[in-house]
C-alpha cells in the first residue's frame, strides 16, 4: 500500500520530511523524497515535476485547506491528495501527501496535531485535536500544559536534557525528532513521533511541534526494568522526591521520582506558580553557585492543593553531564505546617480537570 508522506512546516521557509508511513525520516529533504515518489511512478513525469508538488504543498501550508487533484497519465488517472495538520491557533504545522493511481487504496490518516511551546509562559499550547491521540484521556484535555506534565506522561525516554536545552534556549535552526510511549490513566498506551523546531521570531519565541500517532497493535512490551522498579520503590518508601528544576525560570521541568504529594505542580495556568513569588528570585540567584559545581540548600514555599503554601526544603545539586541551560537536581523535603491562605483563593489552574485526574490516580493505585 502506498504510504502517506508527512512534510513538516514548523519554521518559516522550511520544509522537510518527518515520516513516510510509520517510518521516521528525520528531516530528510522534501525535494529528494518527492523525486523518489515520481521515480516510482514514471508516467507522472509527463505531467508533474518536483517543483509542482512542492508548490502545492506550500499552497496547502498557506491556506490550511485540503487539496485533491486528479492527474491524467498514459497509464490511467492518478490522484494527488494533500491534508494539512493544524496547530492550536490554526497554523499548518505539517502537510501530509499521498500520490498514486486512482484505483489504489489510500491508507487511513493517523491522528496528528501541531503544538507550540511558548518560552515566556513556559507552556505548551495544544489544540483540542490532541484528544484523538492514543495515550490521551479526552476528558482531561486542557489548552495549555507544562513540559513537566508532558514528561510525566511518557516512559522509556532519556533525552530530557536535549529537549529542555532546545525549549529554554531556542535558536532558529535547532531541531529534534524522537519517539515516545505515552500513557494517561485508563487511555490506551500510545506511540508518538515528536518533531520540533526552535523558533525566535515575531510569531513565536520557543518551538513549534508536530506529534504523529504511530501506535500499532504490534508495539513492543514496555515493562519497566528491575533496577527502575527497585529505585522507584526505594525512593517511595524513603519518602524521597527528586525533580529537575530549571533555575533561570524557577520551575519544575521533570520529576525523577513520584511527584511530591504536597506540591501542586500540574494543571496550572502558570508553571512558575509552583514556587511562592517571594522565593523565585532566590532560586534564580543560585544558578551561579551551582554552575561552579557546589550544592546548595534553600527553604522555599511551594504551592499546595489547598491553594496555600507549604514550607519545603530544596537540596540542589548541579545536573551531571552536559547542558547549556541551568538545570539542577532538587530533592524536596516537607519541613513545616502549611501556611494559611492570605487571601480568598482564585482559580490558578484547571481545577475541574485536576480533580478528575487526581480521582483517576487514586482509582489506579493498587491495594497494598
Tab-separated table of C-alpha atoms in Angstrom:
chain	number	residue	atom	x	y	z
A	1	UNK	CA	0.000	0.000	0.000
A	2	UNK	CA	1.333	3.451	-0.916
A	3	UNK	CA	2.063	5.350	2.327
A	4	UNK	CA	1.374	8.943	3.277
A	5	UNK	CA	4.345	11.318	3.353
A	6	UNK	CA	4.371	13.847	6.204
A	7	UNK	CA	6.130	17.118	5.392
A	8	UNK	CA	6.825	19.278	8.443
A	9	UNK	CA	6.461	23.057	8.096
A	10	UNK	CA	7.469	24.051	11.623
A	11	UNK	CA	9.647	27.059	10.821
A	12	UNK	CA	9.372	29.881	8.274
A	13	UNK	CA	10.524	28.970	4.755
A	14	UNK	CA	11.449	25.430	5.823
A	15	UNK	CA	10.006	22.123	4.625
A	16	UNK	CA	11.389	18.658	5.313
A	17	UNK	CA	10.018	15.143	5.582
A	18	UNK	CA	9.200	13.948	9.096
A	19	UNK	CA	7.987	10.483	8.139
A	20	UNK	CA	6.921	8.196	5.319
A	21	UNK	CA	4.124	5.993	6.576
A	22	UNK	CA	5.146	4.938	10.077
A	23	UNK	CA	8.862	5.237	9.334
A	24	UNK	CA	10.803	8.239	10.636
A	25	UNK	CA	12.652	10.340	8.035
A	26	UNK	CA	14.320	12.765	10.484
A	27	UNK	CA	14.181	15.990	8.430
A	28	UNK	CA	15.034	14.474	5.030
A	29	UNK	CA	14.970	16.947	2.125
A	30	UNK	CA	11.439	17.383	0.830
A	31	UNK	CA	12.642	17.673	-2.792
A	32	UNK	CA	14.544	14.397	-2.503
A	33	UNK	CA	11.525	12.470	-1.207
A	34	UNK	CA	9.220	13.959	-3.855
A	35	UNK	CA	11.717	12.961	-6.538
A	36	UNK	CA	11.608	9.388	-5.232
A	37	UNK	CA	7.815	9.431	-5.353
A	38	UNK	CA	7.891	10.488	-9.001
A	39	UNK	CA	10.587	7.943	-9.809
A	40	UNK	CA	8.290	5.161	-8.578
A	41	UNK	CA	5.528	6.386	-10.925
A	42	UNK	CA	7.381	7.444	-14.057
A	43	UNK	CA	4.193	8.035	-16.041
A	44	UNK	CA	3.706	11.170	-13.917
A	45	UNK	CA	6.865	12.782	-15.300
A	46	UNK	CA	4.927	13.958	-18.360
A	47	UNK	CA	2.504	15.885	-16.161
A	48	UNK	CA	4.169	16.759	-12.845
A	49	UNK	CA	7.545	17.980	-11.649
A	50	UNK	CA	9.110	18.108	-8.216
A	51	UNK	CA	8.552	21.851	-8.248
A	52	UNK	CA	4.830	21.372	-8.994
A	53	UNK	CA	4.307	19.101	-5.984
A	54	UNK	CA	6.346	21.186	-3.556
A	55	UNK	CA	4.451	24.234	-4.799
A	56	UNK	CA	1.149	22.540	-3.939
A	57	UNK	CA	2.487	21.646	-0.502
A	58	UNK	CA	3.345	25.310	0.051
A	59	UNK	CA	-0.146	26.304	-1.121
A	60	UNK	CA	-1.819	23.946	1.361
A	61	UNK	CA	0.536	25.247	4.046
A	62	UNK	CA	-0.513	28.803	3.233
A	63	UNK	CA	-4.266	28.160	3.000
A	64	UNK	CA	-4.691	25.421	5.585
A	65	UNK	CA	-7.182	23.615	3.370
A	66	UNK	CA	-7.418	20.117	1.880
A	67	UNK	CA	-6.429	19.654	-1.749
A	68	UNK	CA	-7.386	16.798	-4.101
A	69	UNK	CA	-6.168	16.658	-7.693
A	70	UNK	CA	-6.730	14.086	-10.426
A	71	UNK	CA	-3.832	13.814	-12.880
A	72	UNK	CA	-4.329	12.171	-16.302
A	73	UNK	CA	-1.458	9.910	-17.435
A	74	UNK	CA	-0.832	7.367	-20.156
A	75	UNK	CA	-1.301	4.628	-17.545
A	76	UNK	CA	-4.613	5.983	-16.318
A	77	UNK	CA	-5.625	8.726	-13.902
A	78	UNK	CA	-3.628	9.304	-10.738
A	79	UNK	CA	-4.557	11.188	-7.630
A	80	UNK	CA	-2.632	13.706	-5.529
A	81	UNK	CA	-4.088	14.182	-2.033
A	82	UNK	CA	-2.822	16.792	0.445
A	83	UNK	CA	-4.030	17.273	4.014
A	84	UNK	CA	-2.857	19.975	6.464
A	85	UNK	CA	-2.048	19.248	10.120
A	86	UNK	CA	-3.209	22.214	12.192
A	87	UNK	CA	-1.793	23.705	15.364
A	88	UNK	CA	-3.507	25.415	18.314
A	89	UNK	CA	-4.159	28.706	16.509
A	90	UNK	CA	-4.981	27.279	13.083
A	91	UNK	CA	-1.492	27.427	11.567
A	92	UNK	CA	-0.288	24.500	9.479
A	93	UNK	CA	2.469	22.516	11.203
A	94	UNK	CA	2.696	19.827	8.513
A	95	UNK	CA	1.215	18.723	5.210
A	96	UNK	CA	0.526	15.054	4.509
A	97	UNK	CA	0.806	13.935	0.896
A	98	UNK	CA	-0.408	10.835	-0.944
A	99	UNK	CA	0.250	10.191	-4.632
A	100	UNK	CA	-0.849	7.140	-6.588
A	101	UNK	CA	-3.290	5.596	-9.068
A	102	UNK	CA	-6.947	6.496	-8.576
A	103	UNK	CA	-7.763	2.800	-8.122
A	104	UNK	CA	-5.133	2.283	-5.395
A	105	UNK	CA	-6.359	2.149	-1.777
A	106	UNK	CA	-5.443	5.196	0.321
A	107	UNK	CA	-4.379	4.298	3.877
A	108	UNK	CA	-6.444	5.913	6.640
A	109	UNK	CA	-4.854	9.012	8.092
A	110	UNK	CA	-3.461	8.518	11.565
A	111	UNK	CA	-4.123	11.320	14.085
A	112	UNK	CA	-1.584	14.142	14.089
A	113	UNK	CA	-1.537	17.584	15.727
A	114	UNK	CA	0.626	20.669	15.965
A	115	UNK	CA	1.711	22.172	19.308
A	116	UNK	CA	3.503	25.385	20.263
A	117	UNK	CA	5.961	25.811	23.152
A	118	UNK	CA	5.979	29.410	24.365
A	119	UNK	CA	9.062	30.214	26.409
A	120	UNK	CA	7.745	33.359	28.083
A	121	UNK	CA	4.878	31.460	29.718
A	122	UNK	CA	6.669	28.064	29.771
A	123	UNK	CA	3.534	26.438	28.408
A	124	UNK	CA	2.757	24.010	25.616
A	125	UNK	CA	-0.280	25.199	23.661
A	126	UNK	CA	-2.235	22.260	22.286
A	127	UNK	CA	-5.365	22.037	20.098
A	128	UNK	CA	-8.434	20.010	21.007
A	129	UNK	CA	-7.382	17.527	18.321
A	130	UNK	CA	-4.774	16.094	20.703
A	131	UNK	CA	-7.648	14.184	22.324
A	132	UNK	CA	-7.638	11.841	19.325
A	133	UNK	CA	-4.129	10.560	20.101
A	134	UNK	CA	-3.674	7.236	21.868
A	135	UNK	CA	-2.319	7.881	25.347
A	136	UNK	CA	-4.630	10.847	25.985
A	137	UNK	CA	-7.806	10.810	28.053
A	138	UNK	CA	-10.208	13.148	26.282
A	139	UNK	CA	-11.867	14.465	29.442
A	140	UNK	CA	-8.541	15.674	30.829
A	141	UNK	CA	-7.799	17.940	27.859
A	142	UNK	CA	-6.629	21.480	28.609
A	143	UNK	CA	-5.457	24.048	26.038
A	144	UNK	CA	-2.124	24.710	27.808
A	145	UNK	CA	0.180	22.393	29.716
A	146	UNK	CA	3.663	22.448	31.278
A	147	UNK	CA	6.599	20.456	29.945
A	148	UNK	CA	6.726	18.604	33.297
A	149	UNK	CA	3.201	17.315	32.660
A	150	UNK	CA	4.176	16.020	29.238
A	151	UNK	CA	7.306	14.299	30.561
A	152	UNK	CA	5.214	12.733	33.342
A	153	UNK	CA	3.069	11.012	30.712
A	154	UNK	CA	5.877	9.451	28.688
A	155	UNK	CA	8.077	6.491	29.509
A	156	UNK	CA	11.215	4.826	28.186
A	157	UNK	CA	12.651	8.237	27.304
A	158	UNK	CA	16.074	9.604	28.205
A	159	UNK	CA	16.523	12.703	26.051
A	160	UNK	CA	15.045	15.189	28.510
A	161	UNK	CA	18.130	17.406	28.549
A	162	UNK	CA	18.234	17.729	24.742
A	163	UNK	CA	14.573	18.736	24.739
A	164	UNK	CA	14.944	21.221	27.604
A	165	UNK	CA	18.043	22.807	26.059
A	166	UNK	CA	16.137	23.428	22.827
A	167	UNK	CA	12.995	24.698	24.547
A	168	UNK	CA	14.651	27.023	27.070
A	169	UNK	CA	17.256	28.420	24.683
A	170	UNK	CA	15.542	28.489	21.280
A	171	UNK	CA	17.990	29.078	18.442
A	172	UNK	CA	16.499	29.053	14.928
A	173	UNK	CA	17.805	26.044	13.055
A	174	UNK	CA	17.844	23.729	16.059
A	175	UNK	CA	15.599	20.702	15.624
A	176	UNK	CA	14.806	17.339	17.206
A	177	UNK	CA	12.839	14.238	16.340
A	178	UNK	CA	12.202	11.363	18.731
A	179	UNK	CA	9.666	8.678	19.609
A	180	UNK	CA	7.951	8.297	22.990
A	181	UNK	CA	5.451	5.980	24.646
A	182	UNK	CA	2.602	7.999	26.185
A	183	UNK	CA	0.183	6.875	28.874
A	184	UNK	CA	-2.549	8.559	30.883
A	185	UNK	CA	-4.935	6.844	33.267
A	186	UNK	CA	-7.100	4.291	31.501
A	187	UNK	CA	-6.285	5.533	27.985
A	188	UNK	CA	-4.688	3.103	25.558
A	189	UNK	CA	-0.898	3.320	25.532
A	190	UNK	CA	0.238	5.467	22.604
A	191	UNK	CA	3.347	5.580	20.443
A	192	UNK	CA	4.075	9.176	19.397
A	193	UNK	CA	6.619	10.588	16.978
A	194	UNK	CA	7.503	14.149	18.018
A	195	UNK	CA	9.204	16.537	15.610
A	196	UNK	CA	10.142	20.041	16.783
A	197	UNK	CA	11.967	23.132	15.577
A	198	UNK	CA	13.156	26.035	17.690
A	199	UNK	CA	11.823	29.468	16.751
A	200	UNK	CA	12.677	33.006	17.799
A	201	UNK	CA	10.720	35.321	15.528
A	202	UNK	CA	7.729	37.653	15.532
A	203	UNK	CA	5.322	34.703	15.786
A	204	UNK	CA	6.926	32.566	18.474
A	205	UNK	CA	9.798	32.588	20.935
A	206	UNK	CA	10.032	28.924	21.727
A	207	UNK	CA	9.341	25.992	19.418
A	208	UNK	CA	6.738	24.523	17.077
A	209	UNK	CA	5.941	20.828	17.382
A	210	UNK	CA	4.366	18.084	15.320
A	211	UNK	CA	3.037	14.947	17.035
A	212	UNK	CA	2.157	11.932	14.885
A	213	UNK	CA	0.362	8.976	16.404
A	214	UNK	CA	2.137	5.851	15.117
A	215	UNK	CA	0.549	3.451	17.601
A	216	UNK	CA	0.223	-0.126	16.370
A	217	UNK	CA	-1.046	-3.456	17.659
A	218	UNK	CA	2.494	-4.813	17.481
A	219	UNK	CA	4.102	-2.293	19.815
A	220	UNK	CA	6.908	-3.870	21.852
A	221	UNK	CA	6.388	-4.578	25.522
A	222	UNK	CA	7.380	-1.632	27.714
A	223	UNK	CA	7.677	-3.414	31.062
A	224	UNK	CA	9.971	-1.421	33.397
A	225	UNK	CA	13.381	-2.870	34.189
A	226	UNK	CA	14.149	-4.374	37.595
A	227	UNK	CA	16.543	-1.561	38.522
A	228	UNK	CA	13.923	1.052	37.595
A	229	UNK	CA	11.271	-0.663	39.737
A	230	UNK	CA	13.710	-1.058	42.612
A	231	UNK	CA	14.856	2.551	42.593
A	232	UNK	CA	11.296	3.861	42.386
A	233	UNK	CA	10.169	1.683	45.269
A	234	UNK	CA	13.205	2.636	47.370
A	235	UNK	CA	12.547	6.334	46.837
A	236	UNK	CA	8.842	5.883	47.594
A	237	UNK	CA	9.479	4.058	50.867
A	238	UNK	CA	12.128	6.594	51.892
A	239	UNK	CA	9.816	9.495	51.091
A	240	UNK	CA	12.381	10.922	48.659
A	241	UNK	CA	11.139	13.259	45.958
A	242	UNK	CA	13.509	14.373	43.204
A	243	UNK	CA	12.849	16.814	40.390
A	244	UNK	CA	14.707	18.655	37.653
A	245	UNK	CA	14.354	22.389	38.323
A	246	UNK	CA	15.028	24.998	35.649
A	247	UNK	CA	16.714	27.723	37.696
A	248	UNK	CA	16.601	30.525	35.124
A	249	UNK	CA	12.808	30.344	35.183
A	250	UNK	CA	12.230	28.854	38.656
A	251	UNK	CA	10.033	25.979	37.535
A	252	UNK	CA	9.903	22.210	37.824
A	253	UNK	CA	10.672	20.693	34.420
A	254	UNK	CA	10.570	16.977	35.206
A	255	UNK	CA	10.019	14.599	38.124
A	256	UNK	CA	12.700	11.919	38.507
A	257	UNK	CA	10.632	10.115	41.170
A	258	UNK	CA	6.964	10.203	42.043
A	259	UNK	CA	5.946	13.872	42.475
A	260	UNK	CA	5.991	15.293	45.994
A	261	UNK	CA	2.366	14.819	47.123
A	262	UNK	CA	2.171	18.194	48.906
A	263	UNK	CA	3.235	20.193	45.823
A	264	UNK	CA	0.690	21.321	43.261
A	265	UNK	CA	2.663	21.313	40.020
A	266	UNK	CA	0.064	20.227	37.458
A	267	UNK	CA	-2.921	21.825	35.700
A	268	UNK	CA	-1.635	25.329	36.423
A	269	UNK	CA	-2.225	28.375	34.257
A	270	UNK	CA	1.395	29.372	35.008
A	271	UNK	CA	4.000	26.711	35.875
A	272	UNK	CA	6.040	29.332	37.745
A	273	UNK	CA	3.307	29.445	40.410
A	274	UNK	CA	4.715	26.227	41.931
A	275	UNK	CA	7.038	28.472	43.938
A	276	UNK	CA	5.896	31.459	46.001
A	277	UNK	CA	6.528	34.783	44.194
A	278	UNK	CA	8.793	35.886	47.037
A	279	UNK	CA	11.066	32.871	46.589
A	280	UNK	CA	11.601	32.741	42.844
A	281	UNK	CA	14.376	35.318	42.689
A	282	UNK	CA	16.305	33.372	45.340
A	283	UNK	CA	16.195	30.272	43.145
A	284	UNK	CA	17.392	32.191	40.108
A	285	UNK	CA	20.296	33.635	42.110
A	286	UNK	CA	21.544	30.141	42.986
A	287	UNK	CA	22.395	29.428	39.345
A	288	UNK	CA	25.917	30.831	39.585
A	289	UNK	CA	26.766	28.845	42.696
A	290	UNK	CA	25.602	25.566	41.181
A	291	UNK	CA	27.444	26.310	37.932
A	292	UNK	CA	30.691	26.144	39.897
A	293	UNK	CA	29.874	22.595	40.991
A	294	UNK	CA	28.709	23.347	44.534
A	295	UNK	CA	25.490	22.068	46.057
A	296	UNK	CA	23.043	24.449	47.724
A	297	UNK	CA	20.152	24.250	50.148
A	298	UNK	CA	17.287	26.702	50.380
A	299	UNK	CA	13.880	26.792	52.069
A	300	UNK	CA	11.014	27.920	49.878
A	301	UNK	CA	7.236	27.941	49.881
A	302	UNK	CA	5.623	25.546	47.393
A	303	UNK	CA	2.022	25.727	46.230
A	304	UNK	CA	-0.205	23.025	47.684
A	305	UNK	CA	-3.502	21.546	46.542
A	306	UNK	CA	-5.443	23.573	49.101
A	307	UNK	CA	-4.458	26.855	47.482
A	308	UNK	CA	-1.914	27.829	50.151
A	309	UNK	CA	1.809	27.190	50.512
A	310	UNK	CA	3.886	24.542	52.279
A	311	UNK	CA	7.419	25.191	53.619
A	312	UNK	CA	9.749	22.989	51.597
A	313	UNK	CA	13.485	22.440	51.740
A	314	UNK	CA	15.278	22.148	48.411
A	315	UNK	CA	18.661	20.463	48.352
A	316	UNK	CA	20.067	21.355	44.934
A	317	UNK	CA	22.796	19.527	43.033
A	318	UNK	CA	24.368	20.504	39.694
A	319	UNK	CA	22.959	18.430	36.851
A	320	UNK	CA	25.575	15.798	35.885
A	321	UNK	CA	26.617	15.805	32.264
A	322	UNK	CA	26.309	18.471	29.602
A	323	UNK	CA	23.528	21.032	29.466
A	324	UNK	CA	23.607	24.599	28.165
A	325	UNK	CA	20.729	25.598	30.442
A	326	UNK	CA	20.668	25.983	34.230
A	327	UNK	CA	19.258	22.601	35.181
A	328	UNK	CA	19.591	21.241	38.693
A	329	UNK	CA	18.515	18.108	40.546
A	330	UNK	CA	16.380	19.142	43.508
A	331	UNK	CA	15.463	16.973	46.482
A	332	UNK	CA	12.238	18.252	48.029
A	333	UNK	CA	11.560	17.752	51.739
A	334	UNK	CA	8.425	18.804	53.645
A	335	UNK	CA	9.706	20.922	56.575
A	336	UNK	CA	6.720	22.653	58.166
A	337	UNK	CA	2.991	23.088	58.519
A	338	UNK	CA	1.013	24.574	55.682
A	339	UNK	CA	0.857	28.347	55.744
A	340	UNK	CA	-2.597	29.956	55.956
A	341	UNK	CA	-4.053	31.306	52.761
A	342	UNK	CA	-3.567	35.084	52.926
A	343	UNK	CA	-6.457	35.973	50.618
A	344	UNK	CA	-9.536	34.299	49.164
A	345	UNK	CA	-8.343	31.770	46.645
A	346	UNK	CA	-8.984	32.371	42.979
A	347	UNK	CA	-8.510	29.942	40.109
A	348	UNK	CA	-4.842	29.464	39.307
A	349	UNK	CA	-5.339	26.463	37.089
A	350	UNK	CA	-7.693	23.967	35.532
A	351	UNK	CA	-9.283	22.818	38.765
A	352	UNK	CA	-12.038	20.642	37.283
A	353	UNK	CA	-9.592	18.621	35.185
A	354	UNK	CA	-7.238	18.426	38.169
A	355	UNK	CA	-9.935	16.913	40.386
A	356	UNK	CA	-10.798	14.364	37.722
A	357	UNK	CA	-7.154	13.458	37.204
A	358	UNK	CA	-6.452	13.049	40.930
A	359	UNK	CA	-9.558	10.904	41.289
A	360	UNK	CA	-8.395	8.660	38.431
A	361	UNK	CA	-4.958	8.344	40.004
A	362	UNK	CA	-6.496	7.159	43.278
A	363	UNK	CA	-8.595	4.565	41.416
A	364	UNK	CA	-5.490	3.130	39.761
A	365	UNK	CA	-3.329	2.904	42.903
A	366	UNK	CA	-3.066	-0.812	43.714
A	367	UNK	CA	-4.134	-2.007	47.118
A	368	UNK	CA	-1.231	-2.665	49.496
